Amino acid sequence: MEFSSKLLENAVNEMSQLPGVGKRTALRLVLHLLRQPESQTLNLADSLNAMRSKIKFCKSCHNISDTDLCEICANPHRVANTICVVEDIRDVMAIENTSSFRGLYHVLGGKISPMDGIGPNELNIKSLVDKVKEGHVKELIFALGSTMEGDTTNFYIYKQIQECNVITSTISRGISVGNELEYTDEITLGRSIINRIPFETSLKS
Amino acid sequence: MEFSSKLLENAVNEMSQLPGVGKRTALRLVLHLLRQPESQTLNLADSLNAMRSKIKFCKSCHNISDTDLCEICANPHRVANTICVVEDIRDVMAIENTSSFRGLYHVLGGKISPMDGIGPNELNIKSLVDKVKEGHVKELIFALGSTMEGDTTNFYIYKQIQECNVITSTISRGISVGNELEYTDEITLGRSIINRIPFETSLKS
């Protein structure tokens, strides 16, 4: 792509570093900004800079936060001895949206994935294990995505805490609410038969 | 969407102002930036700011440029008396890529579209008409998109310069090279029959 302006080219190149944004999309976005008032570009640039330089991570659960301890960890009404292990902040937001969980979270920051060069030391695993070993945790809920990397990460953490007096569980897998059986993939359907629950229990949820 | 951080929320809100970027995509992009080195966010913000505040438009053709006169207008080897009228800079880039045009451009900055509140005065039409009236232009090629707004804009400009001694043409419409007839819409196919060209001419292009 040949640009008539170096400034435009730089902006497009930087914009196209974002995931899922190619050169053409980047050009479209940048030309859009040129047509808008200058303040919009200024606000975008400022908010990105402010976020990147000032944002903090909760020292307890590693969730993104503006304070040292995030709102969830600092809330005395949450059940502090139940910890839900998630991959990133989007999972926290998704679970919070359900209003079904009153415990705390622990954000790993990713999943163990040797292919991408992510080992256990790149993730917030040690602080989780330490937390469990201190003995205040009653239950650990694994809520990672149901992929090979997710299962590996679950198992890696489980191996380190299995000697501790803590209940471990994973969120249930099965067919989605409202889904037809015939369109469900066979692995999910097979698992949902193996992991069936008493009918009386299903009535309560 | 509930955010655990005001800084994050601001960044997501600003990002989601971009066309085609919703809140979810904005969050994904912003979280990606958080995982990258701080310099990437800094470079992105700086390049956007620099572009928005320093970019110039060519005083002759209104193309985006770093100098007062863009590279194309300043090039003495281009045919200065043939002007191709386009909507925006992306069209200039597309036509330049074909290497089929050696004249100059005139970037209107949009199409006449009363529905969007864009009248002739919002576009760079007057400078084009003035250029033609000065008498140095031999041919004007209309290369706007083939929509109602494009046709309206072409006709509006044509009415203002029809008294002048200038040849006007539009780029040809027809079925794309490599396309099957049966998949072409009927308006395009109908026009391509009406505007058929001598077979000998087609051999040369």
PDB file of C-alpha atoms in Angstrom, chain A residues 1-8 10-12 14-15 17-21 24 27-57 63-66 70-71 88-90 93 97 109, chain B residues 1-8 10-12 14-15 17-21 24 27-57 63-66 70-71 88-90 93 97 109:
ATOM      1  CA  MET A   1       0.000   0.000   0.000  1.00  0.00           C
ATOM      2  CA  GLU A   2       1.434   3.349  -1.104  1.00  0.00           C
ATOM      3  CA  PHE A   3       0.616   6.330   1.101  1.00  0.00           C
ATOM      4  CA  SER A   4       0.754   9.949   0.072  1.00  0.00           C
ATOM      5  CA  SER A   5       1.707  10.979   3.598  1.00  0.00           C
ATOM      6  CA  LYS A   6       4.233   9.651   6.105  1.00  0.00           C
ATOM      7  CA  LEU A   7       2.037  10.747   9.038  1.00  0.00           C
ATOM      8  CA  LEU A   8      -0.879   8.793   7.639  1.00  0.00           C
ATOM      9  CA  ASN A  10       2.626   5.768  10.572  1.00  0.00           C
ATOM     10  CA  ALA A  11      -0.866   5.984  12.018  1.00  0.00           C
ATOM     11  CA  VAL A  12      -2.101   3.165   9.784  1.00  0.00           C
ATOM     12  CA  GLU A  14       0.435   1.447  14.380  1.00  0.00           C
ATOM     13  CA  MET A  15      -3.303   0.871  14.123  1.00  0.00           C
ATOM     14  CA  GLN A  17      -0.743  -3.801  14.992  1.00  0.00           C
ATOM     15  CA  LEU A  18      -4.022  -4.373  16.827  1.00  0.00           C
ATOM     16  CA  PRO A  19      -5.345  -7.928  16.578  1.00  0.00           C
ATOM     17  CA  GLY A  20      -7.847  -8.447  13.768  1.00  0.00           C
ATOM     18  CA  VAL A  21      -7.106  -5.042  12.229  1.00  0.00           C
ATOM     19  CA  ARG A  24      -7.323  -1.674   4.993  1.00  0.00           C
ATOM     20  CA  LEU A  27      -6.875   3.049   6.943  1.00  0.00           C
ATOM     21  CA  ARG A  28     -10.659   3.170   7.233  1.00  0.00           C
ATOM     22  CA  LEU A  29     -10.463   3.869  10.981  1.00  0.00           C
ATOM     23  CA  VAL A  30      -7.758   6.503  10.608  1.00  0.00           C
ATOM     24  CA  LEU A  31      -9.604   8.313   7.800  1.00  0.00           C
ATOM     25  CA  HIS A  32     -12.694   8.270  10.013  1.00  0.00           C
ATOM     26  CA  LEU A  33     -10.719  10.009  12.772  1.00  0.00           C
ATOM     27  CA  LEU A  34      -9.564  12.628  10.250  1.00  0.00           C
ATOM     28  CA  ARG A  35     -13.170  13.464   9.436  1.00  0.00           C
ATOM     29  CA  GLN A  36     -14.125  13.800  13.121  1.00  0.00           C
ATOM     30  CA  PRO A  37     -13.281  16.754  15.385  1.00  0.00           C
ATOM     31  CA  GLU A  38      -9.669  16.779  16.563  1.00  0.00           C
ATOM     32  CA  SER A  39     -10.832  16.262  20.152  1.00  0.00           C
ATOM     33  CA  GLN A  40     -11.954  12.709  19.414  1.00  0.00           C
ATOM     34  CA  THR A  41      -8.457  11.630  18.382  1.00  0.00           C
ATOM     35  CA  LEU A  42      -7.004  13.472  21.369  1.00  0.00           C
ATOM     36  CA  ASN A  43      -9.388  11.758  23.786  1.00  0.00           C
ATOM     37  CA  LEU A  44      -8.676   8.354  22.299  1.00  0.00           C
ATOM     38  CA  ALA A  45      -4.912   8.836  22.525  1.00  0.00           C
ATOM     39  CA  ASP A  46      -5.104  10.251  26.065  1.00  0.00           C
ATOM     40  CA  SER A  47      -7.360   7.518  27.400  1.00  0.00           C
ATOM     41  CA  LEU A  48      -5.126   4.800  25.947  1.00  0.00           C
ATOM     42  CA  ASN A  49      -2.000   6.407  27.395  1.00  0.00           C
ATOM     43  CA  ALA A  50      -3.614   6.961  30.790  1.00  0.00           C
ATOM     44  CA  MET A  51      -4.857   3.412  30.912  1.00  0.00           C
ATOM     45  CA  ARG A  52      -1.555   1.844  29.903  1.00  0.00           C
ATOM     46  CA  SER A  53       0.566   3.883  32.307  1.00  0.00           C
ATOM     47  CA  LYS A  54      -1.717   4.191  35.346  1.00  0.00           C
ATOM     48  CA  ILE A  55      -3.729   0.999  35.481  1.00  0.00           C
ATOM     49  CA  LYS A  56      -3.187  -1.285  38.472  1.00  0.00           C
ATOM     50  CA  PHE A  57      -3.794  -4.947  39.095  1.00  0.00           C
ATOM     51  CA  ASN A  63      -8.007  -8.308  38.369  1.00  0.00           C
ATOM     52  CA  ILE A  64      -7.662  -4.910  36.668  1.00  0.00           C
ATOM     53  CA  SER A  65      -8.410  -2.202  39.198  1.00  0.00           C
ATOM     54  CA  ASP A  66      -7.886   1.480  39.931  1.00  0.00           C
ATOM     55  CA  CYS A  70     -10.130  -4.413  43.659  1.00  0.00           C
ATOM     56  CA  GLU A  71     -13.777  -3.715  44.507  1.00  0.00           C
ATOM     57  CA  ASP A  88      -8.722 -13.032  32.313  1.00  0.00           C
ATOM     58  CA  ILE A  89     -10.799 -10.035  33.281  1.00  0.00           C
ATOM     59  CA  ARG A  90     -13.431 -10.719  30.613  1.00  0.00           C
ATOM     60  CA  MET A  93     -17.102  -9.657  33.894  1.00  0.00           C
ATOM     61  CA  ASN A  97     -23.043 -10.543  34.923  1.00  0.00           C
ATOM     62  CA  GLY A 109      -3.729 -13.900  33.069  1.00  0.00           C
TER      63      GLY A 109
ATOM     64  CA  MET B   1     -20.970  -3.747  30.706  1.00  0.00           C
ATOM     65  CA  GLU B   2     -19.560  -3.285  34.228  1.00  0.00           C
ATOM     66  CA  PHE B   3     -15.883  -2.409  34.437  1.00  0.00           C
ATOM     67  CA  SER B   4     -13.647  -2.877  37.437  1.00  0.00           C
ATOM     68  CA  SER B   5     -11.583   0.171  36.468  1.00  0.00           C
ATOM     69  CA  LYS B   6     -12.498   3.681  35.345  1.00  0.00           C
ATOM     70  CA  LEU B   7      -9.329   3.954  33.252  1.00  0.00           C
ATOM     71  CA  LEU B   8     -10.233   0.773  31.418  1.00  0.00           C
ATOM     72  CA  ASN B  10     -12.653   5.267  29.414  1.00  0.00           C
ATOM     73  CA  ALA B  11     -10.286   3.551  27.011  1.00  0.00           C
ATOM     74  CA  VAL B  12     -12.980   1.086  25.927  1.00  0.00           C
ATOM     75  CA  GLU B  14     -13.178   5.946  23.307  1.00  0.00           C
ATOM     76  CA  MET B  15     -12.131   2.907  21.284  1.00  0.00           C
ATOM     77  CA  GLN B  17     -16.375   5.313  18.973  1.00  0.00           C
ATOM     78  CA  LEU B  18     -14.518   3.978  15.944  1.00  0.00           C
ATOM     79  CA  PRO B  19     -16.783   2.715  13.148  1.00  0.00           C
ATOM     80  CA  GLY B  20     -17.452  -1.008  13.301  1.00  0.00           C
ATOM     81  CA  VAL B  21     -15.898  -1.356  16.751  1.00  0.00           C
ATOM     82  CA  ARG B  24     -16.706  -6.128  23.127  1.00  0.00           C
ATOM     83  CA  LEU B  27     -12.354  -4.384  25.239  1.00  0.00           C
ATOM     84  CA  ARG B  28     -10.480  -7.084  23.327  1.00  0.00           C
ATOM     85  CA  LEU B  29      -8.241  -4.486  21.632  1.00  0.00           C
ATOM     86  CA  VAL B  30      -7.594  -2.607  24.860  1.00  0.00           C
ATOM     87  CA  LEU B  31      -6.741  -5.778  26.805  1.00  0.00           C
ATOM     88  CA  HIS B  32      -4.377  -6.711  23.991  1.00  0.00           C
ATOM     89  CA  LEU B  33      -2.580  -3.380  24.419  1.00  0.00           C
ATOM     90  CA  LEU B  34      -2.277  -4.055  28.160  1.00  0.00           C
ATOM     91  CA  ARG B  35      -0.473  -7.313  27.445  1.00  0.00           C
ATOM     92  CA  GLN B  36       1.961  -5.646  25.021  1.00  0.00           C
ATOM     93  CA  PRO B  37       4.931  -3.435  25.984  1.00  0.00           C
ATOM     94  CA  GLU B  38       3.947   0.068  27.049  1.00  0.00           C
ATOM     95  CA  SER B  39       5.779   1.494  24.029  1.00  0.00           C
ATOM     96  CA  GLN B  40       3.192   0.058  21.640  1.00  0.00           C
ATOM     97  CA  THR B  41       0.359   2.032  23.227  1.00  0.00           C
ATOM     98  CA  LEU B  42       2.573   5.109  23.357  1.00  0.00           C
ATOM     99  CA  ASN B  43       3.458   4.815  19.669  1.00  0.00           C
ATOM    100  CA  LEU B  44      -0.161   4.307  18.689  1.00  0.00           C
ATOM    101  CA  ALA B  45      -1.319   7.332  20.665  1.00  0.00           C
ATOM    102  CA  ASP B  46       1.541   9.518  19.394  1.00  0.00           C
ATOM    103  CA  SER B  47       1.083   8.582  15.756  1.00  0.00           C
ATOM    104  CA  LEU B  48      -2.660   9.269  15.919  1.00  0.00           C
ATOM    105  CA  ASN B  49      -2.091  12.634  17.590  1.00  0.00           C
ATOM    106  CA  ALA B  50       0.660  13.610  15.163  1.00  0.00           C
ATOM    107  CA  MET B  51      -1.459  12.644  12.188  1.00  0.00           C
ATOM    108  CA  ARG B  52      -4.555  14.485  13.371  1.00  0.00           C
ATOM    109  CA  SER B  53      -2.764  17.701  14.268  1.00  0.00           C
ATOM    110  CA  LYS B  54      -0.071  17.936  11.570  1.00  0.00           C
ATOM    111  CA  ILE B  55      -1.559  16.400   8.456  1.00  0.00           C
ATOM    112  CA  LYS B  56      -2.063  18.677   5.448  1.00  0.00           C
ATOM    113  CA  PHE B  57      -4.260  18.508   2.399  1.00  0.00           C
ATOM    114  CA  ASN B  63      -5.333  14.727  -1.353  1.00  0.00           C
ATOM    115  CA  ILE B  64      -3.748  13.996   2.051  1.00  0.00           C
ATOM    116  CA  SER B  65      -0.153  15.115   1.955  1.00  0.00           C
ATOM    117  CA  ASP B  66       2.789  16.091   4.170  1.00  0.00           C
ATOM    118  CA  CYS B  70       1.117  16.559  -2.949  1.00  0.00           C
ATOM    119  CA  GLU B  71       3.653  14.331  -4.705  1.00  0.00           C
ATOM    120  CA  ASP B  88     -11.565  10.151  -1.180  1.00  0.00           C
ATOM    121  CA  ILE B  89      -7.915   9.269  -0.760  1.00  0.00           C
ATOM    122  CA  ARG B  90      -8.595   5.516  -0.859  1.00  0.00           C
ATOM    123  CA  MET B  93      -4.594   4.819  -3.846  1.00  0.00           C
ATOM    124  CA  ASN B  97      -2.189   0.879  -7.828  1.00  0.00           C
ATOM    125  CA  GLY B 109     -14.005  14.461   0.141  1.00  0.00           C
TER     126      GLY B 109
END
